[in-house]
mmCIF file of C-alpha atoms and ligand atoms in Angstrom:
data_model
loop_
_atom_site.group_PDB
_atom_site.id
_atom_site.type_symbol
_atom_site.label_atom_id
_atom_site.label_comp_id
_atom_site.label_asym_id
_atom_site.label_seq_id
_atom_site.Cartn_x
_atom_site.Cartn_y
_atom_site.Cartn_z
ATOM 1 C CA MET Q 1 208.421 110.658 209.933
ATOM 2 C CA SER Q 2 208.576 114.290 210.650
ATOM 3 C CA ILE Q 3 205.763 116.356 208.509
ATOM 4 C CA LYS Q 4 207.711 118.989 206.772
ATOM 5 C CA ILE Q 5 206.529 122.088 206.954
ATOM 6 C CA GLY Q 6 206.938 126.138 204.673
ATOM 7 C CA VAL Q 7 206.024 128.956 206.634
ATOM 8 C CA ILE Q 8 205.049 132.253 204.476
ATOM 9 C CA GLY Q 9 205.282 135.030 207.179
ATOM 10 C CA ALA Q 10 207.738 135.322 209.533
ATOM 11 C CA GLY Q 11 206.667 137.969 211.420
ATOM 12 C CA MET Q 12 204.710 137.769 214.777
ATOM 13 C CA ILE Q 13 202.599 134.552 214.638
ATOM 14 C CA GLY Q 14 204.586 133.304 212.303
ATOM 15 C CA SER Q 15 207.070 133.091 213.954
ATOM 16 C CA ASP Q 16 205.239 132.191 217.021
ATOM 17 C CA HIS Q 17 204.397 128.739 215.638
ATOM 18 C CA ALA Q 18 207.156 128.070 213.798
ATOM 19 C CA LEU Q 19 209.754 128.108 217.246
ATOM 20 C CA ARG Q 20 205.982 126.097 219.038
ATOM 21 C CA ILE Q 21 206.377 123.730 215.959
ATOM 22 C CA LYS Q 22 210.827 123.433 217.133
ATOM 23 C CA ASP Q 23 210.500 123.071 220.551
ATOM 24 C CA THR Q 24 207.089 122.860 221.409
ATOM 25 C CA LEU Q 25 204.793 119.578 219.578
ATOM 26 C CA LYS Q 26 205.543 116.339 218.306
ATOM 27 C CA GLY Q 27 205.632 115.824 214.576
ATOM 28 C CA GLY Q 28 206.340 119.140 212.669
ATOM 29 C CA VAL Q 29 210.511 119.766 211.155
ATOM 30 C CA ILE Q 30 210.368 123.782 209.561
ATOM 31 C CA ASN Q 31 212.003 122.530 206.571
ATOM 32 C CA GLY Q 32 211.790 126.599 204.756
ATOM 33 C CA ILE Q 33 210.626 130.013 205.430
ATOM 34 C CA ASN Q 34 210.042 133.277 203.794
ATOM 35 C CA ASP Q 35 208.782 137.010 204.444
ATOM 36 C CA ILE Q 36 208.417 139.561 202.196
ATOM 37 C CA ASN Q 37 210.975 141.149 204.693
ATOM 38 C CA LYS Q 38 213.678 139.988 204.310
ATOM 39 C CA GLU Q 39 214.886 141.272 207.815
ATOM 40 C CA ASN Q 40 212.538 138.872 209.507
ATOM 41 C CA SER Q 41 213.111 136.018 207.241
ATOM 42 C CA LYS Q 42 216.545 136.311 208.458
ATOM 43 C CA ARG Q 43 215.747 136.802 212.142
ATOM 44 C CA LEU Q 44 214.146 133.669 212.200
ATOM 45 C CA SER Q 45 215.505 131.237 210.250
ATOM 46 C CA LYS Q 46 218.387 132.494 213.391
ATOM 47 C CA GLU Q 47 216.063 131.067 215.462
ATOM 48 C CA LEU Q 48 215.111 128.149 213.557
ATOM 49 C CA GLY Q 49 219.173 127.096 213.226
ATOM 50 C CA GLY Q 50 219.609 128.331 209.801
ATOM 51 C CA VAL Q 51 216.304 127.045 208.352
ATOM 52 C CA LYS Q 52 216.563 127.817 204.197
ATOM 53 C CA ILE Q 53 214.743 131.364 202.888
ATOM 54 C CA PHE Q 54 212.893 131.226 200.026
ATOM 55 C CA GLU Q 55 212.438 134.352 198.242
ATOM 56 C CA ASP Q 56 209.615 133.268 196.206
ATOM 57 C CA PRO Q 57 205.763 131.909 198.622
ATOM 58 C CA HIS Q 58 204.962 130.346 195.444
ATOM 59 C CA ALA Q 59 208.397 128.078 195.184
ATOM 60 C CA LEU Q 60 207.802 127.351 198.378
ATOM 61 C CA ILE Q 61 205.225 125.976 198.411
ATOM 62 C CA ASN Q 62 205.412 123.829 195.477
ATOM 63 C CA SER Q 63 208.766 122.603 197.462
ATOM 64 C CA SER Q 64 209.555 119.449 197.325
ATOM 65 C CA GLU Q 65 211.088 120.044 200.649
ATOM 66 C CA VAL Q 66 207.797 120.879 202.115
ATOM 67 C CA ASP Q 67 204.877 118.770 202.317
ATOM 68 C CA ALA Q 68 202.393 121.600 204.208
ATOM 69 C CA ILE Q 69 202.189 125.078 204.721
ATOM 70 C CA LEU Q 70 201.580 127.961 207.727
ATOM 71 C CA VAL Q 71 199.840 130.919 205.918
ATOM 72 C CA CYS Q 72 200.745 133.530 208.383
ATOM 73 C CA SER Q 73 201.706 136.837 206.435
ATOM 74 C CA ILE Q 74 199.117 139.292 206.009
ATOM 75 C CA GLY Q 75 195.190 139.119 206.011
ATOM 76 C CA PRO Q 76 195.318 140.164 201.705
ATOM 77 C CA THR Q 77 197.680 137.545 201.025
ATOM 78 C CA HIS Q 78 195.850 134.273 202.313
ATOM 79 C CA GLU Q 79 194.220 133.598 199.098
ATOM 80 C CA GLU Q 80 196.542 133.492 197.253
ATOM 81 C CA PHE Q 81 198.583 131.294 198.966
ATOM 82 C CA VAL Q 82 195.920 128.910 200.262
ATOM 83 C CA LEU Q 83 194.630 128.117 196.685
ATOM 84 C CA ALA Q 84 198.806 127.786 195.542
ATOM 85 C CA SER Q 85 198.687 124.926 198.013
ATOM 86 C CA ILE Q 86 195.211 123.642 198.104
ATOM 87 C CA ALA Q 87 196.573 123.358 193.979
ATOM 88 C CA ALA Q 88 199.999 121.513 194.375
ATOM 89 C CA GLY Q 89 197.738 119.402 196.806
ATOM 90 C CA LYS Q 90 199.599 120.354 200.614
ATOM 91 C CA TYR Q 91 197.721 120.111 203.481
ATOM 92 C CA VAL Q 92 198.134 124.267 204.996
ATOM 93 C CA PHE Q 93 196.908 125.577 207.713
ATOM 94 C CA CYS Q 94 196.031 129.675 207.509
ATOM 95 C CA GLU Q 95 195.434 131.771 210.387
ATOM 96 C CA LYS Q 96 192.636 133.442 210.539
ATOM 97 C CA PRO Q 97 191.491 135.513 208.230
ATOM 98 C CA LEU Q 98 191.263 132.665 205.853
ATOM 99 C CA ALA Q 99 190.533 135.544 203.673
ATOM 100 C CA THR Q 100 189.266 139.120 203.827
ATOM 101 C CA SER Q 101 186.361 138.734 202.075
ATOM 102 C CA ALA Q 102 183.661 136.084 201.954
ATOM 103 C CA VAL Q 103 183.840 136.347 197.530
ATOM 104 C CA ALA Q 104 187.339 134.977 198.422
ATOM 105 C CA CYS Q 105 187.312 132.404 200.944
ATOM 106 C CA LYS Q 106 184.438 131.026 198.202
ATOM 107 C CA LYS Q 107 187.023 129.917 196.454
ATOM 108 C CA ILE Q 108 189.123 128.787 198.796
ATOM 109 C CA VAL Q 109 186.192 126.467 199.886
ATOM 110 C CA ASP Q 110 185.073 125.655 196.005
ATOM 111 C CA ALA Q 111 189.295 124.781 195.301
ATOM 112 C CA GLU Q 112 188.919 122.557 198.367
ATOM 113 C CA MET Q 113 185.140 120.884 197.150
ATOM 114 C CA LYS Q 114 187.065 120.489 193.983
ATOM 115 C CA PHE Q 115 190.299 118.777 195.263
ATOM 116 C CA GLY Q 116 188.078 115.713 197.236
ATOM 117 C CA LYS Q 117 189.593 116.183 200.941
ATOM 118 C CA ARG Q 118 190.458 118.499 203.167
ATOM 119 C CA LEU Q 119 193.805 120.308 203.024
ATOM 120 C CA VAL Q 120 192.668 123.266 205.052
ATOM 121 C CA GLN Q 121 192.447 124.062 209.051
ATOM 122 C CA VAL Q 122 191.435 127.621 210.226
ATOM 123 C CA GLY Q 123 193.046 129.368 213.054
ATOM 124 C CA PHE Q 124 190.398 130.198 214.848
ATOM 125 C CA MET Q 125 192.611 129.264 217.834
ATOM 126 C CA ARG Q 126 189.459 129.760 220.670
ATOM 127 C CA ARG Q 127 188.468 126.373 219.628
ATOM 128 C CA TYR Q 128 190.464 124.658 221.010
ATOM 129 C CA ASP Q 129 190.958 127.220 224.949
ATOM 130 C CA SER Q 130 190.381 125.283 228.464
ATOM 131 C CA GLY Q 131 187.772 127.911 229.357
ATOM 132 C CA TYR Q 132 185.727 128.175 225.606
ATOM 133 C CA GLN Q 133 185.783 124.366 225.941
ATOM 134 C CA LYS Q 134 184.178 124.717 229.140
ATOM 135 C CA LEU Q 135 181.569 126.772 228.053
ATOM 136 C CA LYS Q 136 180.973 124.719 224.748
ATOM 137 C CA LYS Q 137 179.072 121.997 226.957
ATOM 138 C CA ALA Q 138 178.073 123.357 229.555
ATOM 139 C CA ILE Q 139 175.792 124.635 226.825
ATOM 140 C CA GLU Q 140 175.334 121.686 225.141
ATOM 141 C CA SER Q 141 175.013 119.933 228.541
ATOM 142 C CA PHE Q 142 172.136 122.843 229.094
ATOM 143 C CA GLU Q 143 173.588 123.434 232.687
ATOM 144 C CA ILE Q 144 172.466 126.740 232.369
ATOM 145 C CA GLY Q 145 168.910 126.043 230.683
ATOM 146 C CA ASP Q 146 168.159 127.887 227.234
ATOM 147 C CA VAL Q 147 170.790 130.790 225.989
ATOM 148 C CA LEU Q 148 168.891 133.972 225.484
ATOM 149 C CA MET Q 149 172.078 136.254 225.869
ATOM 150 C CA MET Q 150 175.461 136.336 224.977
ATOM 151 C CA HIS Q 151 178.096 139.526 226.767
ATOM 152 C CA CYS Q 152 181.368 140.033 225.126
ATOM 153 C CA ALA Q 153 184.042 142.226 225.179
ATOM 154 C CA HIS Q 154 187.525 142.019 222.910
ATOM 155 C CA ARG Q 155 190.165 144.612 224.066
ATOM 156 C CA ASN Q 156 193.216 144.956 223.158
ATOM 157 C CA SER Q 157 196.245 147.766 224.985
ATOM 158 C CA SER Q 158 196.431 149.554 221.987
ATOM 159 C CA VAL Q 159 197.243 148.887 217.965
ATOM 160 C CA PRO Q 160 199.339 150.610 215.343
ATOM 161 C CA GLU Q 161 198.332 153.297 213.285
ATOM 162 C CA SER Q 162 198.017 150.946 210.163
ATOM 163 C CA TYR Q 163 195.239 148.892 211.840
ATOM 164 C CA VAL Q 164 192.113 150.512 210.209
ATOM 165 C CA THR Q 165 188.105 150.512 211.500
ATOM 166 C CA GLU Q 166 187.414 147.634 209.099
ATOM 167 C CA MET Q 167 190.112 145.484 210.484
ATOM 168 C CA ALA Q 168 188.611 146.226 214.201
ATOM 169 C CA VAL Q 169 186.347 143.163 212.310
ATOM 170 C CA SER Q 170 188.513 141.519 209.894
ATOM 171 C CA ASP Q 171 191.268 141.113 212.082
ATOM 172 C CA SER Q 172 189.724 141.084 215.398
ATOM 173 C CA LEU Q 173 186.420 140.587 215.661
ATOM 174 C CA VAL Q 174 186.273 137.629 213.777
ATOM 175 C CA HIS Q 175 187.268 135.891 216.324
ATOM 176 C CA GLU Q 176 184.105 136.382 218.276
ATOM 177 C CA LEU Q 177 181.738 136.023 215.013
ATOM 178 C CA ASP Q 178 183.337 132.167 214.437
ATOM 179 C CA ALA Q 179 183.732 131.460 218.654
ATOM 180 C CA VAL Q 180 179.778 132.544 219.105
ATOM 181 C CA ARG Q 181 179.022 130.948 215.916
ATOM 182 C CA TRP Q 182 180.567 127.344 217.533
ATOM 183 C CA LEU Q 183 179.566 127.548 221.025
ATOM 184 C CA LEU Q 184 175.543 128.084 220.254
ATOM 185 C CA LYS Q 185 175.699 126.101 216.912
ATOM 186 C CA GLU Q 186 173.556 128.575 214.378
ATOM 187 C CA ASP Q 187 174.311 130.662 212.035
ATOM 188 C CA TYR Q 188 173.807 134.564 212.535
ATOM 189 C CA VAL Q 189 170.672 136.549 211.043
ATOM 190 C CA SER Q 190 170.897 140.427 211.277
ATOM 191 C CA ALA Q 191 174.204 142.800 212.688
ATOM 192 C CA GLN Q 192 174.097 146.391 213.627
ATOM 193 C CA MET Q 193 177.096 147.702 214.352
ATOM 194 C CA ILE Q 194 176.952 151.043 216.974
ATOM 195 C CA LEU Q 195 179.771 153.544 217.000
ATOM 196 C CA ALA Q 196 181.070 154.675 219.872
ATOM 197 C CA LYS Q 197 182.120 157.822 221.643
ATOM 198 C CA LYS Q 198 185.660 158.073 220.679
ATOM 199 C CA THR Q 199 188.942 157.790 222.854
ATOM 200 C CA LYS Q 200 191.298 159.702 222.874
ATOM 201 C CA TYR Q 201 194.018 157.388 222.155
ATOM 202 C CA SER Q 202 192.641 156.218 218.752
ATOM 203 C CA HIS Q 203 194.339 157.603 215.639
ATOM 204 C CA GLU Q 204 192.132 159.367 212.775
ATOM 205 C CA LYS Q 205 191.977 156.050 210.297
ATOM 206 C CA LEU Q 206 190.037 153.802 213.707
ATOM 207 C CA HIS Q 207 187.360 154.019 215.182
ATOM 208 C CA ASP Q 208 187.575 153.142 218.613
ATOM 209 C CA PRO Q 209 185.805 152.005 220.985
ATOM 210 C CA GLN Q 210 182.691 149.424 218.464
ATOM 211 C CA MET Q 211 179.862 147.819 219.762
ATOM 212 C CA LEU Q 212 178.125 145.119 217.854
ATOM 213 C CA LEU Q 213 174.379 143.363 218.628
ATOM 214 C CA LEU Q 214 173.585 140.120 216.849
ATOM 215 C CA GLU Q 215 171.055 138.151 216.184
ATOM 216 C CA THR Q 216 171.078 134.483 215.881
ATOM 217 C CA VAL Q 217 168.671 132.631 213.431
ATOM 218 C CA SER Q 218 166.837 130.626 217.115
ATOM 219 C CA GLY Q 219 166.199 134.580 218.304
ATOM 220 C CA VAL Q 220 169.525 134.829 220.515
ATOM 221 C CA ARG Q 221 170.929 138.085 221.009
ATOM 222 C CA ILE Q 222 174.801 138.637 221.328
ATOM 223 C CA ASP Q 223 176.903 142.059 221.859
ATOM 224 C CA VAL Q 224 180.597 142.637 221.700
ATOM 225 C CA GLU Q 225 182.180 145.339 222.969
ATOM 226 C CA PHE Q 226 185.796 146.076 220.910
ATOM 227 C CA PHE Q 227 188.080 149.115 222.065
ATOM 228 C CA HIS Q 228 191.860 148.465 220.998
ATOM 229 C CA ASN Q 229 193.290 151.074 222.477
ATOM 230 C CA CYS Q 230 191.724 150.543 226.145
ATOM 231 C CA GLN Q 231 195.086 150.824 227.458
ATOM 232 C CA TYR Q 232 195.405 148.804 230.076
ATOM 233 C CA GLY Q 233 195.842 145.083 229.012
ATOM 234 C CA TYR Q 234 194.492 142.207 226.871
ATOM 235 C CA ASP Q 235 190.816 141.078 228.030
ATOM 236 C CA ILE Q 236 188.194 139.429 226.302
ATOM 237 C CA GLN Q 237 185.008 138.298 228.585
ATOM 238 C CA CYS Q 238 182.104 135.780 227.618
ATOM 239 C CA GLU Q 239 178.961 136.171 229.151
ATOM 240 C CA VAL Q 240 175.971 133.353 228.874
ATOM 241 C CA VAL Q 241 172.763 134.254 229.328
ATOM 242 C CA GLY Q 242 170.690 131.375 229.627
ATOM 243 C CA SER Q 243 166.682 130.947 230.970
ATOM 244 C CA ASP Q 244 167.710 128.935 234.791
ATOM 245 C CA GLY Q 245 171.717 130.812 235.602
ATOM 246 C CA ILE Q 246 174.710 132.813 233.674
ATOM 247 C CA MET Q 247 177.760 131.000 232.997
ATOM 248 C CA THR Q 248 181.355 133.013 232.428
ATOM 249 C CA LEU Q 249 184.231 132.762 230.469
ATOM 250 C CA PRO Q 250 187.256 131.524 233.232
ATOM 251 C CA GLU Q 251 189.929 134.362 233.184
ATOM 252 C CA PRO Q 252 193.598 133.639 232.239
ATOM 253 C CA GLU Q 253 194.944 132.168 236.371
ATOM 254 C CA SER Q 254 196.795 134.476 237.850
ATOM 255 C CA LEU Q 255 198.161 135.401 241.190
ATOM 256 C CA VAL Q 256 196.658 137.486 243.340
ATOM 257 C CA ILE Q 257 198.779 140.533 244.776
ATOM 258 C CA ARG Q 258 198.374 142.514 248.081
ATOM 259 C CA LYS Q 259 200.765 145.503 247.557
ATOM 260 C CA GLY Q 260 201.200 149.190 248.606
ATOM 261 C CA ALA Q 261 197.634 149.687 250.188
ATOM 262 C CA LYS Q 262 196.369 146.771 247.018
ATOM 263 C CA LYS Q 263 194.679 144.420 246.427
ATOM 264 C CA PHE Q 264 195.182 142.874 242.223
ATOM 265 C CA THR Q 265 196.426 140.090 239.368
ATOM 266 C CA ASN Q 266 198.428 141.233 236.468
ATOM 267 C CA ILE Q 267 196.872 141.564 232.643
ATOM 268 C CA ASP Q 268 199.260 140.679 230.105
ATOM 269 C CA PRO Q 269 198.639 143.343 227.448
ATOM 270 C CA ASP Q 270 200.225 140.660 225.326
ATOM 271 C CA TRP Q 271 197.724 138.557 222.878
ATOM 272 C CA LYS Q 272 199.636 136.268 221.648
ATOM 273 C CA ASN Q 273 200.149 135.285 225.368
ATOM 274 C CA ARG Q 274 196.353 135.084 226.371
ATOM 275 C CA PHE Q 275 195.653 131.773 224.071
ATOM 276 C CA ILE Q 276 199.425 130.140 224.286
ATOM 277 C CA ASP Q 277 197.635 127.029 224.891
ATOM 278 C CA ALA Q 278 195.148 126.617 222.816
ATOM 279 C CA TYR Q 279 197.534 127.823 219.881
ATOM 280 C CA ASP Q 280 199.232 124.767 220.907
ATOM 281 C CA ILE Q 281 197.079 122.893 220.944
ATOM 282 C CA GLU Q 282 195.042 123.658 218.022
ATOM 283 C CA LEU Q 283 198.273 123.334 215.251
ATOM 284 C CA GLN Q 284 199.199 119.699 217.247
ATOM 285 C CA GLU Q 285 195.527 118.731 216.164
ATOM 286 C CA PHE Q 286 196.594 120.214 212.518
ATOM 287 C CA LEU Q 287 199.882 117.992 212.316
ATOM 288 C CA ASP Q 288 198.464 115.401 213.926
ATOM 289 C CA GLY Q 289 195.567 115.426 211.184
ATOM 290 C CA ILE Q 290 197.703 115.233 208.430
ATOM 291 C CA SER Q 291 199.380 112.513 209.803
ATOM 292 C CA SER Q 292 195.945 110.959 209.559
ATOM 293 C CA GLU Q 293 195.447 111.902 206.166
ATOM 294 C CA ASN Q 294 191.891 113.517 208.633
ATOM 295 C CA ILE Q 295 192.316 117.266 209.130
ATOM 296 C CA LYS Q 296 189.909 118.425 212.777
ATOM 297 C CA GLY Q 297 190.399 121.525 213.059
ATOM 298 C CA PRO Q 298 188.396 124.623 211.922
ATOM 299 C CA SER Q 299 187.091 124.203 208.473
ATOM 300 C CA SER Q 300 187.406 126.533 205.144
ATOM 301 C CA TRP Q 301 183.947 126.860 205.644
ATOM 302 C CA ASP Q 302 184.212 127.711 209.434
ATOM 303 C CA GLY Q 303 186.462 130.551 207.436
ATOM 304 C CA TYR Q 304 183.678 131.451 205.392
ATOM 305 C CA ALA Q 305 181.528 131.790 207.169
ATOM 306 C CA ALA Q 306 183.023 133.580 209.476
ATOM 307 C CA ALA Q 307 184.030 135.885 206.525
ATOM 308 C CA MET Q 308 180.281 136.123 205.539
ATOM 309 C CA ALA Q 309 180.029 137.693 209.035
ATOM 310 C CA SER Q 310 182.677 140.640 208.758
ATOM 311 C CA ASP Q 311 181.161 141.479 205.184
ATOM 312 C CA VAL Q 312 178.351 141.487 206.703
ATOM 313 C CA CYS Q 313 179.042 143.862 210.592
ATOM 314 C CA ILE Q 314 181.471 146.296 207.616
ATOM 315 C CA LYS Q 315 178.356 146.976 205.430
ATOM 316 C CA ALA Q 316 176.606 147.376 208.731
ATOM 317 C CA GLN Q 317 179.220 149.757 209.428
ATOM 318 C CA LYS Q 318 179.003 151.885 207.127
ATOM 319 C CA THR Q 319 175.393 152.322 207.203
ATOM 320 C CA GLY Q 320 174.562 152.197 210.753
ATOM 321 C CA ALA Q 321 171.182 150.277 210.525
ATOM 322 C CA ILE Q 322 170.637 146.820 211.203
ATOM 323 C CA GLU Q 323 171.691 144.173 208.071
ATOM 324 C CA PRO Q 324 170.679 140.972 207.459
ATOM 325 C CA PHE Q 325 172.381 137.982 206.290
ATOM 326 C CA SER Q 326 171.758 135.512 203.433
ATOM 327 C CA ILE Q 327 171.624 132.556 204.886
ATOM 328 C CA VAL Q 328 173.638 129.288 202.761
ATOM 329 C CA ASP Q 329 173.640 125.802 203.847
ATOM 330 C CA ILE Q 330 176.803 123.787 204.540
ATOM 331 C CA PRO Q 331 177.208 120.953 201.856
ATOM 332 C CA ASP Q 332 177.995 117.351 203.196
ATOM 333 C CA PHE Q 333 182.464 118.028 202.682
ATOM 334 C CA TYR Q 334 181.773 119.829 205.838
ATOM 335 C CA ILE Q 335 179.867 118.058 208.025
HETATM 336 C C1 LIG G 401 195.589 140.399 216.436
HETATM 337 O O1 LIG G 401 195.904 140.396 215.739
HETATM 338 C C2 LIG G 401 195.044 138.768 216.652
HETATM 339 O O2 LIG G 401 195.110 138.107 215.949
HETATM 340 C C3 LIG G 401 194.685 138.090 218.537
HETATM 341 O O3 LIG G 401 194.278 136.885 218.037
HETATM 342 C C4 LIG G 401 193.109 139.489 218.279
HETATM 343 O O4 LIG G 401 192.791 139.200 219.898
HETATM 344 C C5 LIG G 401 193.754 141.225 218.518
HETATM 345 O O5 LIG G 401 192.789 141.510 218.749
HETATM 346 C C6 LIG G 401 194.325 141.281 217.317
HETATM 347 O O6 LIG G 401 195.011 142.080 217.423
#
């Protein structure tokens, strides 16, 4: 029997997820949607063949017509909707960030532990990307010896005026903060943020580009360039430097074109396409986790760890100093 899903947030990623459940994945059916923007709800309802629109997100969460919730609304709303889903005893897939502060994520962790079983999966889809998985496997088998450093880049062609300096961390950099911690199986001890020379393509409220320098418990150093108006496309880079060699995240497959005295490959400007397979796999795993009552994907604790890291990075943005992390032990519940 199909799992009945309610989707909160019918914008870009919410619509994509709903349509992949309808058209590509197995075991789920969208039974209700909600969006603060009525036009979005109407459009998505139509694309899904007339799915019921709920005016009130809490009515959707508590409806007997849905078994599980996808939270795809804007970041500041996540805490409220994830907590309400846990209170209703419903499985919930929450897009990143789990919440916009570590304090809010900790409330989710506490509520889930109190409930007594994992209900939450966080949308850190890079963990499902085949390139990142190859890197992880190679790191774990010491293919290049001990990891010493990593160089990462996260570039968007452009972002809207609503995208401000802090969001560059909580909305974008949060992917690296999770992916690097997952790849290395280590927490961070310090972060320093460097605001680079500002591009002429950025707007007043976004300092762009920026650089982050992280250090892990064992002393691995990671630099991340994040650049939100790079103009040329959506580009994610990750190079791992080890004691015995270097490994690079594979580029997405792309035709090599020879034309007009040039040889080139295209770079997709849309971030939704870069990890399209990973999105499919993470959501299928969520549906399968519900069926087997065993949610295995990125947990509330992972969302909390990423939010603690985001908070430190946002502080470091303001102070320009090397900011320390507090080390928090992971509860057995999440091991
Ligand atoms: C966007 O909001 C995302 O969610 C993407 O995953 C991220 O890589 C991008 O930088 C954000 O703008």
